[in-house]
Amino acid sequence: MAEVAEVMTEVTTEVAESEALATLHRVFGYETFRGEQEAVIEHVVSGGDAVVLMPTGGGKSLCYQIPALVRPGTGVVVSPLIALMQDQVDALRALGVRAGFMNSTQDFDERRTVEAEFLAGELDLIYLAPERLRLESTLDLLKRGKISVFAIDEAHCVSQWGHDFRPDYLSLSLLGERWPDVPRIALTATATHATHREITERLGMPDARHFVASFDRPNIQYRIVPKADPKKQLLAFLEEEHPGDAGIVYCLSRNSVEKTAEFLARNGIAAVPYHAGLDAGTRAAHQARFLREDGLVVCATIAFGMGIDKPDVRFVAHLDLPKSVEGYYQETGRAGRDGLPSTAWMAYGLNDVIQQRKMIQSSEGDEAFRRRASAHLEAMLALCETARCRRAQLLAYFGQDPAAEACGNCDTCLVPPETWDGTVAAQKVLSTVVRLQRERGQKFGAIQIVDILLGRKTAKVIQFDHDQLSVFGIGEELDEGAWRGVIRQMLAQGLLAVEGAYGTLVLTEASGTVLRREREVPLRKEQPKPVTARGSSGSSSGSGRAERKAKAAAAAAEMPSELLPAFEALRAWRAGQAKEQGVPAYVIFHDATLREIAALWPGSVEELGGISGIGEKKLVTYGEGVIGVLASLERPAGPAVAAPEPRRRSDGDPDLHWPETETEPEPEPEDWG
Ligand code: ADP
Ligand code: ZN
């Protein structure tokens, strides 16, 4: 008690902190606001409308959750992600926030309970799908209660150009008409100016203040490797750098999603597929497993991922080229929300370029659509082929200044690519294309061009007499992979183009300048050895799966090995708690929090309260349990780290006891075991 009294005196001598900051400490257990959070929250708490652009993992949720807690009434959150509402609500309840949702998965009684709680003013937050908001019955219900704030999550769904378009979002402008005095906050991780404008216009928020956060995600390491045998490359990447880690593998087609998941599973990696062609039950089950299990890999099309706020996704891999930098950034942003080191890895090759160019040309869209799609592809290719820092290039694309010209945490920074003078090689490729066209009136794809350059007498070469061309065999100084690299880079630089349904190679206006030696063609040398994130983590053969997992998690968290036993014990304890309550493990504590506990080794519940991510409710619920786990272990010798100071609490309640709440109904166990 003496300790608590001391804390109290400190509090009274401090300048009173804002209610928002007090809520951040008390409920969420975080020390400070991140970036734009504070400004956004202040603005909304005082009744202003806001449009918020923040990268995935940037911390958007707090921007509406804290105003909902601070302002009187219930915060209404509009979210398109019905399947995730239960988890979002569970996570909030674990923090002691009174949250509920209304959607089509509920039966009549459940909905009635939530409605009654809302009307009685017993909810801090209520989640709704946009289609429900259109119903007059819902609007009537909302009119009868008190609303603190409207939050429109995933606000880019209002944009007709994006692939996430939801027609129901268009009707959300009525919120401003019917509730002119309730502040509205629209949030998205999509950064383009066009989307930004559409959100403002279509949601009817002309007076909203705009907040644009830094889009940098420093803990994500960006890497793009030349594609050779993508599945094998992926497997090596996972085995070497992310054994036992949770992650997402994006593929373009449903077929490759299935094949990749099968391949990984056959090679001992827990992996499941996810795409729009699977039935709803399977999709929901796979998503639930991803959220609840430690270390599952989901192979997916872009249908997967929006709104998934699992904090410990350690990698996002792309086996095919994304269609735009926006898409790439949103998908990779799903890694490392907990701030711990994570990898964005992509394998990219000549076929990606040809395929996407073909797809654009044969698409049903009009000319404007094709122009837009091509511009997106060009930007994506520029990112892939750059010799500059990838992060700097990404940020520049979003119109932001990078902190430094070289980030030190992307492949081009870690191993600067060498360039070589590819002028002669480019001329050889172009000459071959010219000869075929002028002498034979033929157009061929990359495979045939490479076979001709290498002087290979394949069936197709003989069939067309291509061994009689003067360019036959003029390119034996490079191997097949190198030639494909040359062609790929020429396509990316606009020195060659792809035509028609067969993806034949044709000249562009710029080709002539190379043939006439009016310009040089610098090319990137393909990295012969892959860049790895943290060097080899050593062989883990002989160790069990659990141990491998713990090692992987520790490696990802860059944790000293002496802390491993404590981290592992805490994770095991957490898994037990999660199972008992039927919630994902991260709802109990994030890895980052467990890591800090292991490092600081708090000796008492009070000390534990100073650790980031442990608010009042969690301290009361789990404090004794965590201290018990540590007490059962031997504290490793090592440099003494000061235990954290108990966080100052401003609510003036020296008693850390949380008021009794009725126990929540156990959610239905998902079919994932
Ligand atoms: P977004 O919705 O923008 O993708 P989230 O709201 O899910 O991001 O936040 C990402 C992660 O960062 C979450 O795990 C959240 O708990 C954590 N976080 C958010 N704000 C803070 C903060 N001020 N201090 C520490 N962690 C934070
Ligand atoms: Zn860099």
XYZ file of C-alpha atoms and ligand atoms in Angstrom:
701
model
C 0.000 0.000 0.000
C 2.896 2.334 0.784
C 3.947 2.040 -2.858
C 0.529 3.008 -4.083
C 0.453 6.035 -1.770
C 3.750 7.216 -3.261
C 2.338 6.889 -6.734
C -0.637 8.959 -5.689
C 1.433 11.901 -4.449
C 3.240 11.944 -7.733
C -0.012 12.092 -9.605
C -1.337 15.055 -7.685
C 1.796 17.067 -8.372
C 1.612 16.415 -12.106
C -0.294 18.683 -14.396
C -3.565 16.924 -15.020
C -3.237 14.886 -18.193
C -5.954 14.927 -20.807
C -8.789 12.512 -20.511
C -7.682 10.934 -23.772
C -4.183 10.261 -22.491
C -5.563 8.952 -19.214
C -7.718 6.536 -21.198
C -4.717 5.425 -23.259
C -2.886 4.574 -20.034
C -5.733 3.111 -18.057
C -7.556 1.066 -20.675
C -4.922 0.212 -23.267
C -1.842 0.297 -21.073
C 0.158 2.286 -23.625
C 2.523 5.040 -22.610
C 2.250 7.573 -25.437
C 0.255 8.281 -28.538
C 1.784 7.431 -31.867
C 2.209 9.976 -34.633
C -1.063 11.611 -35.570
C -3.191 9.748 -33.038
C -3.197 12.514 -30.480
C -4.182 15.246 -32.926
C -6.932 13.111 -34.454
C -8.350 12.133 -31.091
C -8.334 15.686 -29.754
C -10.118 16.915 -32.854
C -12.815 14.246 -32.725
C -13.277 14.436 -28.966
C -14.021 18.125 -29.373
C -16.672 17.328 -31.981
C -14.869 17.736 -35.320
C -15.110 15.477 -38.368
C -11.919 13.778 -39.533
C -10.612 11.871 -42.536
C -7.656 9.770 -41.425
C -5.078 8.164 -43.686
C -2.759 5.865 -41.822
C -0.858 2.843 -43.017
C -2.025 -0.606 -42.000
C -0.783 -1.189 -38.496
C -0.446 2.545 -37.906
C -2.945 2.537 -35.051
C -6.229 3.680 -36.563
C -8.486 1.890 -34.075
C -7.490 4.047 -31.125
C -8.416 7.123 -33.150
C -12.094 6.288 -32.778
C -12.058 4.011 -29.741
C -10.714 6.670 -27.408
C -13.189 9.385 -28.522
C -15.946 6.807 -28.043
C -14.747 6.210 -24.492
C -14.234 9.857 -23.654
C -17.384 11.382 -25.179
C -20.763 10.588 -23.663
C -22.808 7.990 -25.536
C -21.977 5.004 -27.711
C -19.489 5.052 -30.591
C -20.950 3.481 -33.736
C -18.332 1.736 -35.879
C -19.261 0.946 -39.471
C -17.160 -1.929 -40.740
C -17.630 -4.211 -43.748
C -16.005 -7.135 -42.001
C -18.741 -9.132 -40.374
C -16.533 -12.166 -39.829
C -14.143 -10.133 -37.702
C -16.629 -8.302 -35.499
C -16.718 -10.992 -32.842
C -12.930 -10.870 -32.503
C -12.854 -7.091 -32.403
C -15.469 -7.074 -29.684
C -13.686 -9.827 -27.740
C -10.449 -7.860 -27.836
C -12.199 -4.751 -26.535
C -13.963 -6.629 -23.767
C -10.646 -8.085 -22.673
C -9.625 -4.458 -22.113
C -12.719 -3.789 -20.051
C -14.445 -1.815 -22.812
C -18.187 -2.375 -23.117
C -18.467 -3.352 -26.771
C -21.054 -5.146 -28.876
C -21.984 -5.766 -32.492
C -25.067 -6.269 -34.586
C -24.914 -8.391 -37.722
C -26.528 -11.217 -39.585
C -24.614 -13.908 -37.712
C -26.654 -13.229 -34.560
C -29.965 -14.761 -33.624
C -32.921 -12.699 -32.514
C -32.162 -12.922 -28.794
C -28.564 -11.906 -29.144
C -29.566 -8.903 -31.168
C -32.237 -7.923 -28.693
C -29.692 -8.022 -25.873
C -27.309 -5.732 -27.740
C -30.127 -3.351 -28.632
C -31.235 -3.179 -25.018
C -27.677 -2.516 -23.846
C -27.323 0.243 -26.404
C -30.589 1.921 -25.405
C -29.688 1.688 -21.729
C -26.426 3.523 -22.447
C -24.407 0.478 -21.433
C -22.218 0.262 -24.521
C -19.075 2.234 -25.259
C -18.855 0.892 -28.806
C -21.143 -0.889 -31.216
C -20.012 -2.413 -34.533
C -22.365 -2.497 -37.508
C -22.119 -3.568 -41.133
C -23.025 -0.829 -43.649
C -25.925 -2.813 -45.084
C -27.536 -2.831 -41.667
C -27.263 0.922 -41.360
C -29.456 1.362 -44.407
C -32.376 -0.299 -42.684
C -34.913 2.142 -41.262
C -35.239 -0.095 -38.210
C -31.546 0.359 -37.438
C -31.704 4.096 -37.945
C -34.721 4.262 -35.629
C -32.876 2.316 -32.999
C -29.859 4.595 -33.223
C -32.140 7.656 -32.972
C -33.463 6.374 -29.671
C -30.034 6.073 -28.068
C -27.134 8.472 -27.601
C -24.262 8.381 -30.067
C -20.819 9.761 -29.268
C -19.121 9.351 -32.638
C -19.563 7.602 -35.995
C -16.446 5.807 -37.181
C -16.362 4.667 -40.801
C -13.640 2.071 -41.005
C -12.130 0.908 -44.327
C -13.559 4.098 -45.796
C -11.935 3.378 -49.174
C -14.790 0.881 -49.711
C -16.752 3.912 -50.920
C -14.426 4.200 -53.913
C -15.841 2.694 -57.065
C -12.417 2.255 -58.623
C -10.983 0.123 -55.875
C -11.405 -3.617 -55.655
C -12.966 -3.275 -52.206
C -15.959 -1.259 -53.396
C -19.115 -1.802 -51.308
C -22.235 -0.124 -52.698
C -23.698 0.158 -49.191
C -20.965 2.606 -48.270
C -22.524 5.122 -50.646
C -25.496 5.541 -48.357
C -23.351 6.517 -45.382
C -23.597 10.192 -46.277
C -26.997 10.102 -44.590
C -25.270 9.892 -41.214
C -24.186 13.504 -41.496
C -27.685 14.549 -42.537
C -29.471 12.780 -39.728
C -26.918 13.394 -36.986
C -25.387 16.765 -37.809
C -24.046 17.160 -34.278
C -22.285 13.817 -33.986
C -18.648 13.871 -35.172
C -17.698 11.461 -37.937
C -14.301 9.946 -38.528
C -13.489 8.075 -41.751
C -10.378 5.904 -41.742
C -8.411 4.124 -44.434
C -4.963 2.785 -45.233
C -5.346 3.581 -48.928
C -3.246 6.575 -49.713
C -4.009 7.745 -53.231
C -5.302 11.254 -53.668
C -8.181 10.047 -55.810
C -9.485 7.757 -53.073
C -8.982 10.504 -50.556
C -11.125 12.866 -52.606
C -13.810 10.277 -53.170
C -14.092 9.542 -49.458
C -14.560 13.207 -48.656
C -17.139 13.736 -51.395
C -19.156 10.569 -51.167
C -19.366 10.462 -47.413
C -20.419 14.114 -47.468
C -17.624 15.362 -45.234
C -16.541 18.647 -46.846
C -15.602 20.227 -43.531
C -13.631 17.303 -42.174
C -10.050 17.876 -41.145
C -7.604 15.642 -42.950
C -4.878 13.768 -41.171
C -2.202 11.992 -43.153
C 0.192 9.937 -41.097
C 3.647 8.892 -42.145
C 3.358 5.787 -44.242
C 6.687 4.415 -43.155
C 6.679 1.030 -41.454
C 10.269 0.848 -40.244
C 10.019 -2.643 -38.755
C 9.115 -4.187 -42.127
C 12.047 -5.303 -44.235
C 11.268 -5.081 -47.964
C 12.853 -7.603 -50.297
C 12.212 -8.493 -53.922
C 14.053 -11.459 -55.398
C 14.305 -12.667 -58.991
C 11.887 -15.515 -59.526
C 13.428 -18.853 -60.449
C 11.493 -21.669 -58.781
C 9.072 -19.650 -56.676
C 7.622 -22.391 -54.477
C 11.075 -23.680 -53.577
C 12.337 -20.145 -52.993
C 9.382 -19.520 -50.715
C 10.015 -22.728 -48.799
C 13.660 -21.834 -48.269
C 12.693 -18.350 -47.121
C 10.214 -19.759 -44.610
C 12.517 -22.471 -43.330
C 15.515 -20.206 -42.948
C 13.915 -17.080 -41.648
C 10.414 -17.742 -40.442
C 10.057 -21.289 -39.146
C 6.863 -21.609 -37.156
C 5.841 -18.008 -37.844
C 2.421 -16.798 -38.896
C 2.323 -15.212 -42.320
C 0.414 -14.625 -45.529
C 1.444 -15.781 -49.012
C -0.323 -13.894 -51.793
C -0.838 -15.500 -55.213
C -2.720 -14.125 -58.185
C -4.923 -17.112 -59.016
C -7.047 -19.496 -57.022
C -5.243 -22.369 -58.613
C -1.816 -21.218 -57.491
C -3.205 -20.503 -54.019
C -4.313 -24.138 -53.752
C -1.092 -25.513 -55.166
C 1.110 -23.394 -52.945
C -0.801 -24.318 -49.785
C -0.559 -27.990 -50.715
C 3.129 -27.703 -51.447
C 3.889 -26.028 -48.129
C 1.778 -28.516 -46.199
C 3.584 -31.384 -47.932
C 6.845 -29.864 -46.765
C 5.866 -29.696 -43.134
C 4.594 -26.135 -42.946
C 1.135 -25.592 -41.496
C -0.618 -23.852 -44.379
C -4.208 -23.424 -45.588
C -5.708 -21.852 -48.736
C -8.086 -18.888 -48.854
C -9.833 -17.507 -51.936
C -13.261 -16.442 -53.073
C -13.885 -19.803 -54.745
C -13.948 -21.683 -51.446
C -17.274 -21.988 -49.687
C -18.015 -19.498 -46.937
C -17.665 -22.074 -44.173
C -14.170 -23.119 -45.226
C -13.098 -19.518 -45.622
C -14.360 -18.603 -42.172
C -12.711 -21.649 -40.624
C -9.349 -20.891 -42.234
C -9.498 -17.275 -41.199
C -10.396 -18.244 -37.639
C -7.497 -20.692 -37.507
C -5.118 -17.995 -38.738
C -6.273 -15.627 -36.019
C -6.285 -18.178 -33.238
C -3.374 -20.478 -33.868
C 0.245 -19.556 -33.488
C 2.215 -19.871 -36.665
C -0.274 -20.721 -39.406
C 0.492 -19.712 -42.998
C -2.427 -18.629 -45.186
C -1.957 -18.824 -48.952
C -4.464 -16.428 -50.412
C -5.675 -14.224 -53.199
C -6.240 -10.573 -52.396
C -9.675 -11.632 -51.130
C -7.916 -12.247 -47.813
C -6.626 -9.751 -45.354
C -8.707 -6.623 -45.112
C -9.377 -5.875 -41.484
C -7.305 -8.756 -40.191
C -5.617 -7.118 -37.248
C -3.552 -10.037 -36.032
C -0.537 -8.234 -34.625
C 2.087 -10.974 -34.951
C 2.008 -11.690 -38.691
C 5.754 -12.045 -39.196
C 5.910 -12.096 -42.991
C 3.904 -11.323 -46.098
C 5.150 -13.050 -49.227
C 4.106 -12.351 -52.816
C 4.578 -15.117 -55.349
C 3.113 -12.973 -58.114
C 3.478 -9.325 -58.916
C 0.736 -7.207 -57.314
C -1.215 -5.005 -59.705
C -0.316 -1.744 -58.012
C 1.984 -0.231 -55.426
C -1.096 0.640 -53.364
C -2.123 -3.007 -53.273
C 1.411 -4.141 -52.507
C 1.713 -1.678 -49.660
C -1.615 -2.572 -48.139
C -0.882 -6.273 -48.327
C 2.655 -6.050 -46.968
C 1.391 -3.708 -44.246
C -0.399 -6.642 -42.662
C 2.969 -7.821 -41.372
C 4.343 -6.632 -38.057
C 1.552 -4.549 -36.564
C 3.112 -5.236 -33.189
C 6.176 -3.270 -34.253
C 8.516 -6.269 -34.125
C 10.802 -7.085 -37.085
C 8.899 -8.566 -40.025
C 9.569 -9.310 -43.677
C 7.823 -8.343 -46.895
C 9.228 -10.766 -49.449
C 8.392 -11.059 -53.126
C 9.566 -13.249 -55.970
C 9.226 -11.533 -59.308
C 10.161 -12.540 -62.839
C 9.729 -12.066 -66.540
C 6.450 -13.973 -66.685
C 4.875 -11.605 -64.181
C 5.528 -8.685 -66.478
C 4.293 -10.461 -69.585
C 1.213 -11.838 -67.878
C 0.105 -8.553 -66.402
C 0.677 -6.657 -69.625
C -1.345 -9.305 -71.441
C -4.115 -9.113 -68.885
C -4.400 -5.367 -69.247
C -4.491 -5.543 -73.035
C -7.108 -8.236 -73.176
C -9.258 -6.757 -70.410
C -12.798 -5.682 -71.110
C -12.286 -2.247 -69.577
C -12.297 0.874 -71.696
C -9.285 2.873 -72.775
C -9.260 4.917 -69.562
C -9.272 1.761 -67.487
C -6.343 0.350 -69.435
C -4.359 3.523 -69.099
C -4.906 3.525 -65.358
C -4.019 -0.151 -64.991
C -0.865 0.359 -67.055
C 0.214 3.316 -64.946
C -0.231 1.211 -61.808
C 1.801 -1.614 -63.313
C 4.590 0.739 -64.400
C 4.919 2.074 -60.862
C 5.041 -1.457 -59.493
C 7.710 -2.459 -62.012
C 9.753 0.614 -61.165
C 9.730 -0.470 -57.532
C 10.848 -3.979 -58.469
C 13.667 -2.831 -60.715
C 14.962 0.069 -58.683
C 18.549 0.147 -57.513
C 17.511 2.712 -54.933
C 16.274 2.102 -51.383
C 12.867 0.405 -51.701
C 11.464 2.212 -48.702
C 12.534 5.595 -50.039
C 10.903 4.751 -53.356
C 7.686 3.588 -51.681
C 7.385 6.684 -49.559
C 8.124 8.913 -52.524
C 5.350 7.152 -54.395
C 2.931 8.130 -51.638
C 4.191 11.685 -51.815
C 6.093 11.518 -48.557
C 9.684 12.369 -47.773
C 11.716 9.427 -46.584
C 13.632 9.990 -43.363
C 16.824 9.014 -45.168
C 17.899 8.189 -48.701
C 18.845 4.703 -47.518
C 16.815 2.963 -44.826
C 19.263 0.166 -44.071
C 16.391 -2.316 -43.849
C 15.578 -3.323 -47.416
C 17.411 -5.572 -49.837
C 18.884 -2.772 -51.931
C 20.244 -1.093 -48.801
C 21.553 -4.330 -47.276
C 23.245 -5.540 -50.453
C 23.433 -2.672 -52.945
C 22.701 -4.076 -56.400
C 25.478 -3.908 -58.920
C 24.663 -2.620 -62.339
C 26.248 -3.580 -65.621
C 26.235 -2.099 -69.092
C 23.522 -4.080 -70.829
C 23.542 -2.055 -74.052
C 24.980 -4.813 -76.239
C 22.722 -7.446 -74.683
C 19.691 -5.227 -75.252
C 20.731 -4.703 -78.867
C 20.959 -8.453 -79.373
C 17.438 -8.934 -78.075
C 16.100 -6.114 -80.227
C 17.953 -7.363 -83.316
C 16.348 -10.755 -82.887
C 12.897 -9.210 -82.643
C 13.633 -7.041 -85.710
C 14.974 -9.954 -87.790
C 11.939 -12.104 -87.021
C 9.622 -9.326 -87.974
C 11.402 -7.935 -91.050
C 12.778 -11.130 -92.557
C 9.965 -13.475 -91.630
C 7.003 -11.315 -90.712
C 6.810 -13.176 -87.412
C 6.352 -12.268 -83.779
C 7.386 -14.551 -80.940
C 7.407 -14.607 -77.180
C 10.348 -14.484 -74.802
C 11.005 -18.238 -74.738
C 11.661 -18.417 -78.473
C 13.793 -15.268 -78.435
C 15.979 -16.713 -75.683
C 16.281 -20.065 -77.475
C 17.427 -18.265 -80.626
C 19.965 -16.158 -78.728
C 21.355 -19.242 -77.026
C 21.517 -21.197 -80.293
C 19.257 -23.971 -79.077
C 17.868 -26.296 -81.706
C 14.523 -26.906 -80.084
C 11.623 -28.424 -81.997
C 10.084 -25.007 -82.398
C 13.358 -23.456 -83.579
C 13.701 -26.154 -86.232
C 10.043 -25.963 -87.212
C 10.420 -22.283 -88.073
C 13.969 -22.510 -89.440
C 15.112 -20.032 -86.831
C 18.563 -21.618 -86.774
C 19.051 -19.990 -90.166
C 18.724 -16.464 -88.753
C 21.965 -14.484 -88.498
C 21.224 -13.833 -84.834
C 21.032 -17.549 -84.026
C 23.453 -18.280 -81.186
C 24.784 -14.738 -80.795
C 24.026 -14.670 -77.090
C 25.961 -17.575 -75.640
C 27.824 -15.335 -73.182
C 24.743 -15.243 -70.920
C 22.645 -18.109 -69.623
C 18.899 -18.477 -69.875
C 18.169 -16.876 -66.514
C 20.311 -13.891 -67.351
C 18.575 -13.395 -70.714
C 15.185 -13.539 -69.070
C 16.431 -10.908 -66.646
C 17.553 -8.720 -69.549
C 14.181 -8.999 -71.299
C 12.302 -8.389 -68.071
C 14.243 -5.228 -67.362
C 13.839 -4.040 -70.940
C 10.081 -4.482 -70.605
C 10.128 -2.571 -67.357
C 12.151 0.229 -68.973
C 9.816 0.405 -71.957
C 12.469 -0.754 -74.441
C 10.266 -3.663 -75.454
C 6.539 -4.219 -75.340
C 4.183 -7.176 -75.044
C 1.450 -7.668 -77.607
C -1.658 -9.783 -77.959
C -2.986 -12.845 -76.258
C 0.242 -14.807 -76.745
C 2.431 -12.170 -75.174
C 4.671 -11.712 -78.197
C 7.524 -9.228 -77.929
C 7.452 -6.135 -80.128
C 9.467 -2.932 -80.469
C 8.580 0.361 -78.848
C 9.491 3.891 -79.841
C 12.405 3.770 -77.446
C 13.788 0.586 -79.018
C 15.255 2.536 -81.934
C 17.430 4.674 -79.687
C 19.085 1.523 -78.358
C 19.530 -0.041 -81.791
C 21.058 3.180 -83.096
C 23.386 3.334 -80.072
C 21.930 6.632 -78.992
C 21.582 5.500 -75.414
C 23.047 3.059 -72.956
C 21.060 0.438 -71.125
C 22.208 0.028 -67.528
C 20.854 -3.174 -66.041
C 20.685 -4.535 -62.522
C 22.753 -7.606 -61.826
C 20.548 -10.322 -60.442
C 21.553 -11.161 -56.874
C 23.143 -14.582 -57.048
C 22.893 -15.056 -53.283
C 19.708 -14.196 -51.470
C 19.810 -11.455 -48.911
C 18.678 -12.803 -45.587
C 17.264 -10.758 -42.827
C 19.271 -11.667 -39.820
C 21.854 -14.022 -41.184
C 21.518 -17.711 -40.624
C 19.756 -18.478 -37.414
C 21.473 -21.823 -37.232
C 20.050 -25.237 -37.756
C 17.098 -26.132 -35.657
C 17.196 -29.798 -36.509
C 16.442 -32.133 -33.697
C 14.360 -29.652 -31.792
C 10.642 -30.124 -31.467
C 8.046 -28.073 -33.258
C 7.163 -26.071 -30.157
C 10.785 -25.250 -29.491
C 11.327 -24.300 -33.110
C 8.334 -22.027 -32.912
C 9.550 -20.359 -29.768
C 12.992 -19.926 -31.265
C 11.496 -18.414 -34.350
C 9.359 -16.025 -32.383
C 12.354 -15.042 -30.289
C 14.514 -14.577 -33.346
C 11.857 -12.465 -34.953
C 11.701 -10.402 -31.829
C 15.507 -10.266 -31.766
C 15.543 -11.512 -28.242
C 18.637 -12.572 -26.323
C 18.631 -16.337 -25.948
C 18.750 -16.257 -22.147
C 15.253 -14.769 -22.161
C 13.919 -17.587 -24.278
C 12.752 -19.888 -21.452
C 10.692 -17.102 -19.899
C 9.243 -16.039 -23.239
C 8.384 -19.627 -24.037
C 6.773 -20.183 -20.638
C 4.741 -17.010 -20.995
C 3.580 -18.034 -24.448
C 2.521 -21.425 -23.149
C 0.620 -19.784 -20.316
C -1.002 -17.395 -22.803
C -2.027 -20.262 -25.071
C -3.797 -21.880 -22.116
C -5.662 -18.683 -21.284
C -6.656 -18.142 -24.912
C -7.969 -21.652 -25.256
C -9.951 -21.429 -22.050
C -11.630 -18.230 -23.191
C -11.959 -19.131 -26.858
C -10.167 -16.000 -28.059
C -7.021 -15.483 -30.154
C -3.835 -15.450 -28.105
C -3.088 -11.819 -28.973
C -6.302 -10.782 -27.266
C -4.630 -11.828 -23.987
C -1.243 -10.166 -24.653
C 0.796 -9.327 -27.731
C 4.194 -10.948 -28.292
C 5.755 -7.532 -27.778
C 4.253 -7.377 -24.292
C 5.459 -10.890 -23.406
C 8.875 -9.971 -24.670
C 8.999 -6.920 -22.452
C 7.841 -8.961 -19.470
C 10.634 -11.492 -20.070
C 13.199 -8.719 -20.408
C 12.134 -6.653 -17.414
C 11.117 -9.489 -15.112
C 8.749 -7.495 -12.908
C 8.657 -8.687 -9.323
C 5.144 -7.549 -8.459
C 1.773 -6.890 -10.016
C 2.361 -3.145 -9.586
C 5.610 -3.284 -11.554
C 3.900 -5.330 -14.226
C 1.444 -2.483 -14.714
C 4.210 -0.314 -16.140
C 4.686 -2.547 -19.160
C 3.316 -1.431 -22.506
C 0.087 -3.169 -23.439
C -1.061 -3.897 -19.888
C -3.970 -1.701 -18.880
C -5.994 -1.841 -15.693
C -8.326 -4.639 -16.598
C -5.596 -6.913 -17.903
C -3.504 -6.220 -14.851
C -6.332 -7.356 -12.616
C -7.245 -10.325 -14.790
C -3.779 -11.657 -15.551
C -1.356 -9.945 -13.166
C -1.144 -12.748 -10.641
C -0.924 -15.345 -13.402
C 2.042 -13.670 -15.085
C 3.889 -13.104 -11.831
C 3.217 -16.756 -11.016
C 4.794 -17.887 -14.294
C 7.911 -15.825 -13.608
C 8.118 -17.061 -10.022
C 8.238 -20.642 -11.273
C 11.323 -19.876 -13.371
C 14.881 -19.103 -12.567
C 15.755 -15.547 -13.472
C 18.675 -15.631 -15.894
C 21.831 -13.883 -14.785
C 22.793 -11.029 -17.014
C 22.901 -7.291 -17.206
C 20.367 -6.050 -14.723
C 17.507 -4.230 -16.384
C 15.572 -1.846 -14.240
C 12.057 -3.018 -13.645
C 9.537 -0.557 -15.018
C 8.034 2.047 -12.802
C 4.381 1.514 -12.170
C 2.571 3.711 -14.661
C 1.007 6.756 -13.108
C -2.714 6.504 -13.084
C -4.667 9.670 -13.122
C -8.089 8.478 -12.233
C -7.229 8.882 -8.601
C -8.240 5.362 -7.773
C -5.385 3.893 -5.773
C -7.134 0.586 -5.678
C -6.239 -1.296 -8.803
C -9.250 -3.484 -8.460
C -11.508 -3.557 -11.466
C -15.211 -3.541 -10.669
C -16.859 -6.896 -10.998
C -18.435 -7.397 -14.373
C -20.719 -10.201 -15.274
C -18.936 -12.928 -17.130
C -19.248 -12.740 -20.863
C -20.905 -15.570 -22.730
C -18.331 -17.881 -24.239
C -18.268 -17.469 -27.989
C -19.128 -20.558 -29.959
C -15.954 -22.594 -30.352
C -14.808 -22.300 -33.933
C -14.144 -25.407 -35.872
C -10.415 -25.194 -35.951
C -9.119 -28.019 -33.834
P -4.579 -0.167 -38.005
O -6.045 -0.334 -37.724
O -4.217 1.223 -38.360
O -4.067 -1.139 -38.992
P -4.338 -0.920 -35.282
O -5.297 0.056 -34.746
O -4.764 -2.330 -35.393
O -3.787 -0.442 -36.677
O -3.009 -0.809 -34.431
C -1.874 -1.565 -34.756
C -1.206 -2.078 -33.503
O -0.555 -1.028 -32.807
C -2.183 -2.681 -32.528
O -1.626 -3.875 -32.088
C -2.298 -1.650 -31.425
O -2.578 -2.250 -30.199
C -0.939 -0.989 -31.446
N -0.984 0.428 -31.023
C -1.814 1.380 -31.499
N -1.563 2.568 -30.912
C -0.549 2.375 -30.039
C 0.166 3.236 -29.118
N -0.126 4.527 -28.988
N 1.152 2.675 -28.383
C 1.443 1.360 -28.514
N 0.814 0.504 -29.361
C -0.173 0.994 -30.110
Zn 16.359 0.796 -47.906
